[in-house]
Amino acid sequence: MERLPEIDGARLLRSLDELAQVGAIEGGGVCRLALSDADRAGRDWTVARMRALDMAVSIDAIGNITGIYAGSDSGTDSGTNGRTGATPAPVMTGSHIDTVRTGGRYDGNYGVLAGLEVVAALRQAGVRTRRPLAVTVFTNEEGARFQPDMMGSLVYVGGLPLAEALATRGIDGATVGEELARIGYQGTAAVGAPRVDSFVELHIEQGPVLEQQGLRLGVVEGVQGISWNEYTIEGVSNHAGTTPMALRRDAGHAAARVATFVHDLALRYGGRQIGTVGAMQFAPNLINVIPHRAVFTVDLRNTDNAALRAAEEEVQAFVAQCCEEAGLAWSRRALARFAPVAFDCALVDEVARHAQALGLPAMRLPSGAGHDAQMLARACPAAMIFVPSVGGLSHNVREFTRPEDLVDGARVLMRVLLARADRPLGAP
Amino acid sequence: MERLPEIDGARLLRSLDELAQVGAIEGGGVCRLALSDADRAGRDWTVARMRALDMAVSIDAIGNITGIYAGSDSGTDSGTNGRTGATPAPVMTGSHIDTVRTGGRYDGNYGVLAGLEVVAALRQAGVRTRRPLAVTVFTNEEGARFQPDMMGSLVYVGGLPLAEALATRGIDGATVGEELARIGYQGTAAVGAPRVDSFVELHIEQGPVLEQQGLRLGVVEGVQGISWNEYTIEGVSNHAGTTPMALRRDAGHAAARVATFVHDLALRYGGRQIGTVGAMQFAPNLINVIPHRAVFTVDLRNTDNAALRAAEEEVQAFVAQCCEEAGLAWSRRALARFAPVAFDCALVDEVARHAQALGLPAMRLPSGAGHDAQMLARACPAAMIFVPSVGGLSHNVREFTRPEDLVDGARVLMRVLLARADRPLGAP
């Protein structure tokens, strides 16, 4: 190493500001739905930046963009591809730059731009690691336009067939494949190439825990399991003034009982269990008519898959019981189910060690939200780093992380990437 | 009397069919919003029918239509207007012909057309009662386009200033006064003239009680008190996956607690207490976002005003308690409050006597819905007669009452009107 590389905080913050101009919306937020014109503009900006850093850019068939900062070694790396003389598998970081409709400027973008800042710092210092460093922008992490979310990383690790992903139709009727072609990002690189040595994603917390605890950094141990279900309860609409309580078949009342049950269940389970009824719709939704239908969602999360399964079963049993008692019909539509993901212990420890070395008060915690890192964890050792979100706000134009936290997060990321990428080839 | 008058059931049913063609909608229902073109057409049809029965038709300044079937006496009636030699005050029946957007063909219409059938039967039999008989169509009973409901009868008895009613702006922006003028029903008769001897309204039950009890007729003792409030609870939106239960300010959960409280309160109070949360709206209403706002309605009804007041206070105190516990803000918007109305005992007994004389199994019950009769009760002895609603359905295109019940209800109405209108002048 010619000289010790260091993060240029001002450059990092400037890059966040610049990318936030692409698809900027009122209130300081960003609207860059996956594969929209704004997403294309954001991708173009990002690719230009990678090229300016002399990174080798490739785009795969699902539109994931990978920039490679070459390593110093091109020897054998039996641990990953086993081929003698081949370039060793890169250590990868990255995230996404698509946003929800009223998104903030940090979610996803921060992980990509911090990765590029690490490369910029290394390049400026003339530093090459043994293994290549890769910074990847994954397609459609948010799922706001095309379901499922985390699509690009899921396809990358083989969890969703490419053809199926390309045929996915979005909320506006267009398919992923059509839109990738339209914006010029249906690449030719094979999906899942390069194989990855390890993956570290830096992200805003999107929750209030670090701020509430007065901490600077989150060492993410894994991702909570997520269970999303939509329940529909069907009763009978009748006049609210003329129908005695005993003769009612009130779908709204049953839905309210379930909503309080979900909340109480989460408190009763304790630990990492959380439960939310975020969406609720009555029909006909009139003051003087007993609701004949209530549709609501139940979002359950836990790091313990057995507990999560038990919670799901309890909620469904309670819905069935409420409906049985009140003469109602019910149905359930499974919207998403992800088992909990545990990140690689050694990599998690590595993150904790560097936080400590930098004097950043940190805690270990699970991620409550889904991230591309949980998909990469299927293919290689993976971990995540969180920085605090002010007020816990995210998916919100008021999403904010303090500049010093953004910079310190990138400093930790750089150290973890350096340590991983400079391991002797063949090391575990 | 030349011969005993009797209801012509076929003619009554035919008239219901004919009026139901005006504003007919799919499923056999009717959409005749107050002061719409369809309402005008329905009014025109009704006025024509009154004129065909040689009734004297007058329209007052709020658009109430009254047809008078002259009585045989024009002597002193000190009980009502006290003027010697003046025409005695009429015995009035009637209801409304406006409907909700997806209304049935019986609600309101039945009371008007049964009144006209009584007149037709008397006229055919050559019968004149001592007092005149009046059949009135009250403007905007439903309140589906212009608030408040029961507007025409409320203005009629002086409960709402005429100018205020005329200035009322509807859901489509037009005022009552503009629309009355547009459809040609802003009449010249003074509001509240004629003064009324007594008022009897025949109506479908709009609830399931008579059918469930296997009865043919309802002797309505009064109208439940009605309390309508809209509550807004404000919390903080946060990511449902990253916000621990203890750090949430979940407006949706508090709203669900209140909804179950309202239901349980009604069961706990028992008797005539009912409670409904019919409308519920979460914001932003997304599966993975903790609701920052919940807006919902609470409909409480009781025949006992003190109990109703206590219920209102309990609900508000519970809202306050839930919000206090969870760090939420709340506000309440009073939408409507009607004290319970007790109908005239003698007139209620009269209804019961004729039901019994005709061998119709009947019960005494309160009305759960609001009706024009409760407004008229402020000005004169008033009562109501209910016929069963199949399945309790109303405000629904599937609203239905069996033909034999419709005919028997009109038979009771005729007998009550005859008994009232043939009382010696000056009798109580």
PDB file of N, CA and C in Angstrom, chain B residues 268-341:
ATOM      1  N   ARG B 268     -72.483  -5.197  27.190  1.00  0.00           N
ATOM      2  CA  ARG B 268     -72.474  -4.984  28.642  1.00  0.00           C
ATOM      3  C   ARG B 268     -73.685  -4.167  29.079  1.00  0.00           C
ATOM      4  N   TYR B 269     -74.017  -3.108  28.332  1.00  0.00           N
ATOM      5  CA  TYR B 269     -75.185  -2.298  28.676  1.00  0.00           C
ATOM      6  C   TYR B 269     -76.469  -3.104  28.499  1.00  0.00           C
ATOM      7  N   GLY B 270     -76.513  -3.931  27.442  1.00  0.00           N
ATOM      8  CA  GLY B 270     -77.711  -4.714  27.172  1.00  0.00           C
ATOM      9  C   GLY B 270     -78.889  -3.839  26.812  1.00  0.00           C
ATOM     10  N   GLY B 271     -80.096  -4.392  26.994  1.00  0.00           N
ATOM     11  CA  GLY B 271     -81.311  -3.649  26.700  1.00  0.00           C
ATOM     12  C   GLY B 271     -81.316  -3.173  25.271  1.00  0.00           C
ATOM     13  N   ARG B 272     -81.599  -1.886  25.078  1.00  0.00           N
ATOM     14  CA  ARG B 272     -81.705  -1.330  23.728  1.00  0.00           C
ATOM     15  C   ARG B 272     -80.398  -0.725  23.242  1.00  0.00           C
ATOM     16  N   GLN B 273     -79.312  -0.908  23.999  1.00  0.00           N
ATOM     17  CA  GLN B 273     -78.050  -0.291  23.575  1.00  0.00           C
ATOM     18  C   GLN B 273     -77.456  -1.034  22.387  1.00  0.00           C
ATOM     19  N   ILE B 274     -77.102  -0.308  21.352  1.00  0.00           N
ATOM     20  CA  ILE B 274     -76.329  -0.894  20.269  1.00  0.00           C
ATOM     21  C   ILE B 274     -75.163   0.030  19.932  1.00  0.00           C
ATOM     22  N   GLY B 275     -74.143  -0.553  19.349  1.00  0.00           N
ATOM     23  CA  GLY B 275     -72.954   0.215  19.025  1.00  0.00           C
ATOM     24  C   GLY B 275     -72.279  -0.376  17.795  1.00  0.00           C
ATOM     25  N   THR B 276     -71.866   0.482  16.892  1.00  0.00           N
ATOM     26  CA  THR B 276     -71.300   0.024  15.623  1.00  0.00           C
ATOM     27  C   THR B 276     -70.114   0.894  15.222  1.00  0.00           C
ATOM     28  N   VAL B 277     -69.036   0.256  14.830  1.00  0.00           N
ATOM     29  CA  VAL B 277     -67.961   0.969  14.136  1.00  0.00           C
ATOM     30  C   VAL B 277     -68.058   0.518  12.677  1.00  0.00           C
ATOM     31  N   GLY B 278     -68.686   1.367  11.881  1.00  0.00           N
ATOM     32  CA  GLY B 278     -69.003   0.985  10.504  1.00  0.00           C
ATOM     33  C   GLY B 278     -67.952   1.428   9.503  1.00  0.00           C
ATOM     34  N   ALA B 279     -67.275   2.547   9.799  1.00  0.00           N
ATOM     35  CA  ALA B 279     -66.273   3.089   8.875  1.00  0.00           C
ATOM     36  C   ALA B 279     -64.933   3.153   9.585  1.00  0.00           C
ATOM     37  N   MET B 280     -63.908   2.736   8.885  1.00  0.00           N
ATOM     38  CA  MET B 280     -62.556   2.666   9.467  1.00  0.00           C
ATOM     39  C   MET B 280     -61.554   2.911   8.348  1.00  0.00           C
ATOM     40  N   GLN B 281     -60.664   3.851   8.554  1.00  0.00           N
ATOM     41  CA  GLN B 281     -59.663   4.134   7.533  1.00  0.00           C
ATOM     42  C   GLN B 281     -58.299   4.291   8.188  1.00  0.00           C
ATOM     43  N   PHE B 282     -57.331   3.499   7.738  1.00  0.00           N
ATOM     44  CA  PHE B 282     -55.958   3.640   8.206  1.00  0.00           C
ATOM     45  C   PHE B 282     -55.170   4.484   7.201  1.00  0.00           C
ATOM     46  N   ALA B 283     -54.149   5.179   7.679  1.00  0.00           N
ATOM     47  CA  ALA B 283     -53.205   5.844   6.784  1.00  0.00           C
ATOM     48  C   ALA B 283     -51.798   5.532   7.288  1.00  0.00           C
ATOM     49  N   PRO B 284     -50.843   5.214   6.407  1.00  0.00           N
ATOM     50  CA  PRO B 284     -50.992   5.146   4.945  1.00  0.00           C
ATOM     51  C   PRO B 284     -51.650   3.875   4.451  1.00  0.00           C
ATOM     52  N   ASN B 285     -52.056   2.980   5.337  1.00  0.00           N
ATOM     53  CA  ASN B 285     -52.778   1.770   4.933  1.00  0.00           C
ATOM     54  C   ASN B 285     -51.914   0.840   4.079  1.00  0.00           C
ATOM     55  N   LEU B 286     -50.715   0.593   4.547  1.00  0.00           N
ATOM     56  CA  LEU B 286     -49.785  -0.297   3.848  1.00  0.00           C
ATOM     57  C   LEU B 286     -49.380  -1.437   4.776  1.00  0.00           C
ATOM     58  N   ILE B 287     -49.146  -2.577   4.194  1.00  0.00           N
ATOM     59  CA  ILE B 287     -48.877  -3.786   4.975  1.00  0.00           C
ATOM     60  C   ILE B 287     -47.685  -3.618   5.913  1.00  0.00           C
ATOM     61  N   ASN B 288     -46.652  -2.905   5.472  1.00  0.00           N
ATOM     62  CA  ASN B 288     -45.409  -2.868   6.250  1.00  0.00           C
ATOM     63  C   ASN B 288     -45.114  -1.497   6.849  1.00  0.00           C
ATOM     64  N   VAL B 289     -46.159  -0.734   7.067  1.00  0.00           N
ATOM     65  CA  VAL B 289     -45.997   0.572   7.699  1.00  0.00           C
ATOM     66  C   VAL B 289     -46.980   0.678   8.866  1.00  0.00           C
ATOM     67  N   ILE B 290     -46.477   1.053  10.029  1.00  0.00           N
ATOM     68  CA  ILE B 290     -47.343   1.260  11.192  1.00  0.00           C
ATOM     69  C   ILE B 290     -48.245   2.458  10.906  1.00  0.00           C
ATOM     70  N   PRO B 291     -49.568   2.298  11.052  1.00  0.00           N
ATOM     71  CA  PRO B 291     -50.483   3.401  10.712  1.00  0.00           C
ATOM     72  C   PRO B 291     -50.218   4.636  11.576  1.00  0.00           C
ATOM     73  N   HIS B 292     -50.066   5.779  10.904  1.00  0.00           N
ATOM     74  CA  HIS B 292     -49.912   7.011  11.669  1.00  0.00           C
ATOM     75  C   HIS B 292     -51.256   7.664  11.929  1.00  0.00           C
ATOM     76  N   ARG B 293     -52.269   7.206  11.238  1.00  0.00           N
ATOM     77  CA  ARG B 293     -53.588   7.784  11.469  1.00  0.00           C
ATOM     78  C   ARG B 293     -54.654   6.718  11.291  1.00  0.00           C
ATOM     79  N   ALA B 294     -55.659   6.785  12.156  1.00  0.00           N
ATOM     80  CA  ALA B 294     -56.850   5.955  11.979  1.00  0.00           C
ATOM     81  C   ALA B 294     -58.051   6.859  12.195  1.00  0.00           C
ATOM     82  N   VAL B 295     -58.966   6.820  11.258  1.00  0.00           N
ATOM     83  CA  VAL B 295     -60.213   7.589  11.357  1.00  0.00           C
ATOM     84  C   VAL B 295     -61.352   6.572  11.352  1.00  0.00           C
ATOM     85  N   PHE B 296     -62.225   6.684  12.328  1.00  0.00           N
ATOM     86  CA  PHE B 296     -63.321   5.714  12.379  1.00  0.00           C
ATOM     87  C   PHE B 296     -64.552   6.356  12.996  1.00  0.00           C
ATOM     88  N   THR B 297     -65.696   5.759  12.722  1.00  0.00           N
ATOM     89  CA  THR B 297     -66.958   6.289  13.220  1.00  0.00           C
ATOM     90  C   THR B 297     -67.491   5.404  14.340  1.00  0.00           C
ATOM     91  N   VAL B 298     -68.175   6.030  15.269  1.00  0.00           N
ATOM     92  CA  VAL B 298     -68.850   5.296  16.338  1.00  0.00           C
ATOM     93  C   VAL B 298     -70.318   5.694  16.311  1.00  0.00           C
ATOM     94  N   ASP B 299     -71.167   4.700  16.096  1.00  0.00           N
ATOM     95  CA  ASP B 299     -72.613   4.886  16.033  1.00  0.00           C
ATOM     96  C   ASP B 299     -73.187   4.215  17.272  1.00  0.00           C
ATOM     97  N   LEU B 300     -73.700   5.010  18.198  1.00  0.00           N
ATOM     98  CA  LEU B 300     -74.308   4.484  19.420  1.00  0.00           C
ATOM     99  C   LEU B 300     -75.798   4.826  19.410  1.00  0.00           C
ATOM    100  N   ARG B 301     -76.630   3.890  19.844  1.00  0.00           N
ATOM    101  CA  ARG B 301     -78.070   4.167  19.890  1.00  0.00           C
ATOM    102  C   ARG B 301     -78.676   3.533  21.134  1.00  0.00           C
ATOM    103  N   ASN B 302     -79.641   4.228  21.697  1.00  0.00           N
ATOM    104  CA  ASN B 302     -80.358   3.690  22.847  1.00  0.00           C
ATOM    105  C   ASN B 302     -81.680   4.433  22.948  1.00  0.00           C
ATOM    106  N   THR B 303     -82.688   3.761  23.490  1.00  0.00           N
ATOM    107  CA  THR B 303     -83.958   4.447  23.731  1.00  0.00           C
ATOM    108  C   THR B 303     -83.911   5.249  25.033  1.00  0.00           C
ATOM    109  N   ASP B 304     -82.886   4.979  25.833  1.00  0.00           N
ATOM    110  CA  ASP B 304     -82.735   5.644  27.132  1.00  0.00           C
ATOM    111  C   ASP B 304     -81.624   6.686  26.996  1.00  0.00           C
ATOM    112  N   ASN B 305     -82.006   7.953  27.089  1.00  0.00           N
ATOM    113  CA  ASN B 305     -81.038   9.008  26.811  1.00  0.00           C
ATOM    114  C   ASN B 305     -79.902   9.040  27.834  1.00  0.00           C
ATOM    115  N   ALA B 306     -80.205   8.725  29.094  1.00  0.00           N
ATOM    116  CA  ALA B 306     -79.152   8.737  30.117  1.00  0.00           C
ATOM    117  C   ALA B 306     -78.126   7.642  29.829  1.00  0.00           C
ATOM    118  N   ALA B 307     -78.614   6.481  29.431  1.00  0.00           N
ATOM    119  CA  ALA B 307     -77.696   5.385  29.103  1.00  0.00           C
ATOM    120  C   ALA B 307     -76.880   5.743  27.863  1.00  0.00           C
ATOM    121  N   LEU B 308     -77.530   6.372  26.906  1.00  0.00           N
ATOM    122  CA  LEU B 308     -76.821   6.760  25.684  1.00  0.00           C
ATOM    123  C   LEU B 308     -75.711   7.747  26.012  1.00  0.00           C
ATOM    124  N   ARG B 309     -76.033   8.686  26.874  1.00  0.00           N
ATOM    125  CA  ARG B 309     -75.033   9.680  27.295  1.00  0.00           C
ATOM    126  C   ARG B 309     -73.854   8.979  27.993  1.00  0.00           C
ATOM    127  N   ALA B 310     -74.187   8.038  28.864  1.00  0.00           N
ATOM    128  CA  ALA B 310     -73.130   7.309  29.580  1.00  0.00           C
ATOM    129  C   ALA B 310     -72.249   6.533  28.599  1.00  0.00           C
ATOM    130  N   ALA B 311     -72.882   5.932  27.587  1.00  0.00           N
ATOM    131  CA  ALA B 311     -72.119   5.177  26.586  1.00  0.00           C
ATOM    132  C   ALA B 311     -71.182   6.099  25.824  1.00  0.00           C
ATOM    133  N   GLU B 312     -71.678   7.254  25.427  1.00  0.00           N
ATOM    134  CA  GLU B 312     -70.834   8.227  24.714  1.00  0.00           C
ATOM    135  C   GLU B 312     -69.624   8.599  25.561  1.00  0.00           C
ATOM    136  N   GLU B 313     -69.882   8.826  26.846  1.00  0.00           N
ATOM    137  CA  GLU B 313     -68.786   9.254  27.721  1.00  0.00           C
ATOM    138  C   GLU B 313     -67.770   8.124  27.924  1.00  0.00           C
ATOM    139  N   GLU B 314     -68.278   6.914  28.051  1.00  0.00           N
ATOM    140  CA  GLU B 314     -67.363   5.769  28.229  1.00  0.00           C
ATOM    141  C   GLU B 314     -66.476   5.579  27.011  1.00  0.00           C
ATOM    142  N   VAL B 315     -67.066   5.714  25.836  1.00  0.00           N
ATOM    143  CA  VAL B 315     -66.276   5.523  24.613  1.00  0.00           C
ATOM    144  C   VAL B 315     -65.195   6.592  24.531  1.00  0.00           C
ATOM    145  N   GLN B 316     -65.592   7.826  24.780  1.00  0.00           N
ATOM    146  CA  GLN B 316     -64.597   8.907  24.696  1.00  0.00           C
ATOM    147  C   GLN B 316     -63.484   8.718  25.727  1.00  0.00           C
ATOM    148  N   ALA B 317     -63.867   8.310  26.938  1.00  0.00           N
ATOM    149  CA  ALA B 317     -62.854   8.091  27.980  1.00  0.00           C
ATOM    150  C   ALA B 317     -61.908   6.963  27.579  1.00  0.00           C
ATOM    151  N   PHE B 318     -62.459   5.944  26.915  1.00  0.00           N
ATOM    152  CA  PHE B 318     -61.602   4.830  26.498  1.00  0.00           C
ATOM    153  C   PHE B 318     -60.647   5.253  25.381  1.00  0.00           C
ATOM    154  N   VAL B 319     -61.146   6.059  24.453  1.00  0.00           N
ATOM    155  CA  VAL B 319     -60.264   6.593  23.405  1.00  0.00           C
ATOM    156  C   VAL B 319     -59.115   7.364  24.065  1.00  0.00           C
ATOM    157  N   ALA B 320     -59.474   8.216  25.017  1.00  0.00           N
ATOM    158  CA  ALA B 320     -58.458   9.024  25.691  1.00  0.00           C
ATOM    159  C   ALA B 320     -57.438   8.136  26.407  1.00  0.00           C
ATOM    160  N   GLN B 321     -57.939   7.088  27.051  1.00  0.00           N
ATOM    161  CA  GLN B 321     -57.056   6.188  27.795  1.00  0.00           C
ATOM    162  C   GLN B 321     -56.103   5.433  26.851  1.00  0.00           C
ATOM    163  N   CYS B 322     -56.649   4.901  25.759  1.00  0.00           N
ATOM    164  CA  CYS B 322     -55.804   4.176  24.783  1.00  0.00           C
ATOM    165  C   CYS B 322     -54.708   5.095  24.261  1.00  0.00           C
ATOM    166  N   CYS B 323     -55.090   6.332  23.970  1.00  0.00           N
ATOM    167  CA  CYS B 323     -54.132   7.261  23.366  1.00  0.00           C
ATOM    168  C   CYS B 323     -53.085   7.690  24.391  1.00  0.00           C
ATOM    169  N   GLU B 324     -53.523   7.898  25.619  1.00  0.00           N
ATOM    170  CA  GLU B 324     -52.604   8.218  26.698  1.00  0.00           C
ATOM    171  C   GLU B 324     -51.565   7.092  26.858  1.00  0.00           C
ATOM    172  N   GLU B 325     -52.040   5.877  26.854  1.00  0.00           N
ATOM    173  CA  GLU B 325     -51.143   4.731  27.047  1.00  0.00           C
ATOM    174  C   GLU B 325     -50.129   4.580  25.920  1.00  0.00           C
ATOM    175  N   ALA B 326     -50.534   4.971  24.710  1.00  0.00           N
ATOM    176  CA  ALA B 326     -49.680   4.684  23.549  1.00  0.00           C
ATOM    177  C   ALA B 326     -49.030   5.931  22.949  1.00  0.00           C
ATOM    178  N   GLY B 327     -49.158   7.074  23.650  1.00  0.00           N
ATOM    179  CA  GLY B 327     -48.522   8.287  23.139  1.00  0.00           C
ATOM    180  C   GLY B 327     -49.142   8.784  21.844  1.00  0.00           C
ATOM    181  N   LEU B 328     -50.463   8.724  21.770  1.00  0.00           N
ATOM    182  CA  LEU B 328     -51.178   9.135  20.562  1.00  0.00           C
ATOM    183  C   LEU B 328     -52.017  10.375  20.840  1.00  0.00           C
ATOM    184  N   ALA B 329     -52.332  11.108  19.778  1.00  0.00           N
ATOM    185  CA  ALA B 329     -53.254  12.233  19.889  1.00  0.00           C
ATOM    186  C   ALA B 329     -54.603  11.806  19.329  1.00  0.00           C
ATOM    187  N   TRP B 330     -55.652  12.447  19.782  1.00  0.00           N
ATOM    188  CA  TRP B 330     -56.973  12.092  19.245  1.00  0.00           C
ATOM    189  C   TRP B 330     -57.854  13.324  19.181  1.00  0.00           C
ATOM    190  N   SER B 331     -58.837  13.261  18.329  1.00  0.00           N
ATOM    191  CA  SER B 331     -59.856  14.300  18.272  1.00  0.00           C
ATOM    192  C   SER B 331     -61.182  13.647  17.903  1.00  0.00           C
ATOM    193  N   ARG B 332     -62.244  14.363  18.194  1.00  0.00           N
ATOM    194  CA  ARG B 332     -63.583  13.820  17.950  1.00  0.00           C
ATOM    195  C   ARG B 332     -64.385  14.855  17.183  1.00  0.00           C
ATOM    196  N   ARG B 333     -65.106  14.400  16.194  1.00  0.00           N
ATOM    197  CA  ARG B 333     -65.973  15.283  15.437  1.00  0.00           C
ATOM    198  C   ARG B 333     -67.391  14.761  15.612  1.00  0.00           C
ATOM    199  N   ALA B 334     -68.242  15.590  16.213  1.00  0.00           N
ATOM    200  CA  ALA B 334     -69.632  15.183  16.413  1.00  0.00           C
ATOM    201  C   ALA B 334     -70.363  15.290  15.088  1.00  0.00           C
ATOM    202  N   LEU B 335     -70.948  14.193  14.643  1.00  0.00           N
ATOM    203  CA  LEU B 335     -71.630  14.200  13.342  1.00  0.00           C
ATOM    204  C   LEU B 335     -73.132  14.339  13.487  1.00  0.00           C
ATOM    205  N   ALA B 336     -73.693  13.761  14.527  1.00  0.00           N
ATOM    206  CA  ALA B 336     -75.143  13.844  14.723  1.00  0.00           C
ATOM    207  C   ALA B 336     -75.461  13.408  16.145  1.00  0.00           C
ATOM    208  N   ARG B 337     -76.493  14.003  16.696  1.00  0.00           N
ATOM    209  CA  ARG B 337     -76.951  13.606  18.030  1.00  0.00           C
ATOM    210  C   ARG B 337     -78.446  13.874  18.091  1.00  0.00           C
ATOM    211  N   PHE B 338     -79.206  12.814  18.169  1.00  0.00           N
ATOM    212  CA  PHE B 338     -80.645  12.954  18.344  1.00  0.00           C
ATOM    213  C   PHE B 338     -81.021  12.259  19.644  1.00  0.00           C
ATOM    214  N   ALA B 339     -81.725  12.971  20.508  1.00  0.00           N
ATOM    215  CA  ALA B 339     -82.209  12.345  21.730  1.00  0.00           C
ATOM    216  C   ALA B 339     -83.294  11.337  21.355  1.00  0.00           C
ATOM    217  N   PRO B 340     -83.502  10.339  22.188  1.00  0.00           N
ATOM    218  CA  PRO B 340     -84.581   9.390  21.907  1.00  0.00           C
ATOM    219  C   PRO B 340     -85.923  10.127  21.841  1.00  0.00           C
ATOM    220  N   VAL B 341     -86.833   9.615  21.049  1.00  0.00           N
ATOM    221  CA  VAL B 341     -88.166  10.194  20.916  1.00  0.00           C
ATOM    222  C   VAL B 341     -89.173   9.144  21.367  1.00  0.00           C
TER     223      VAL B 341
END
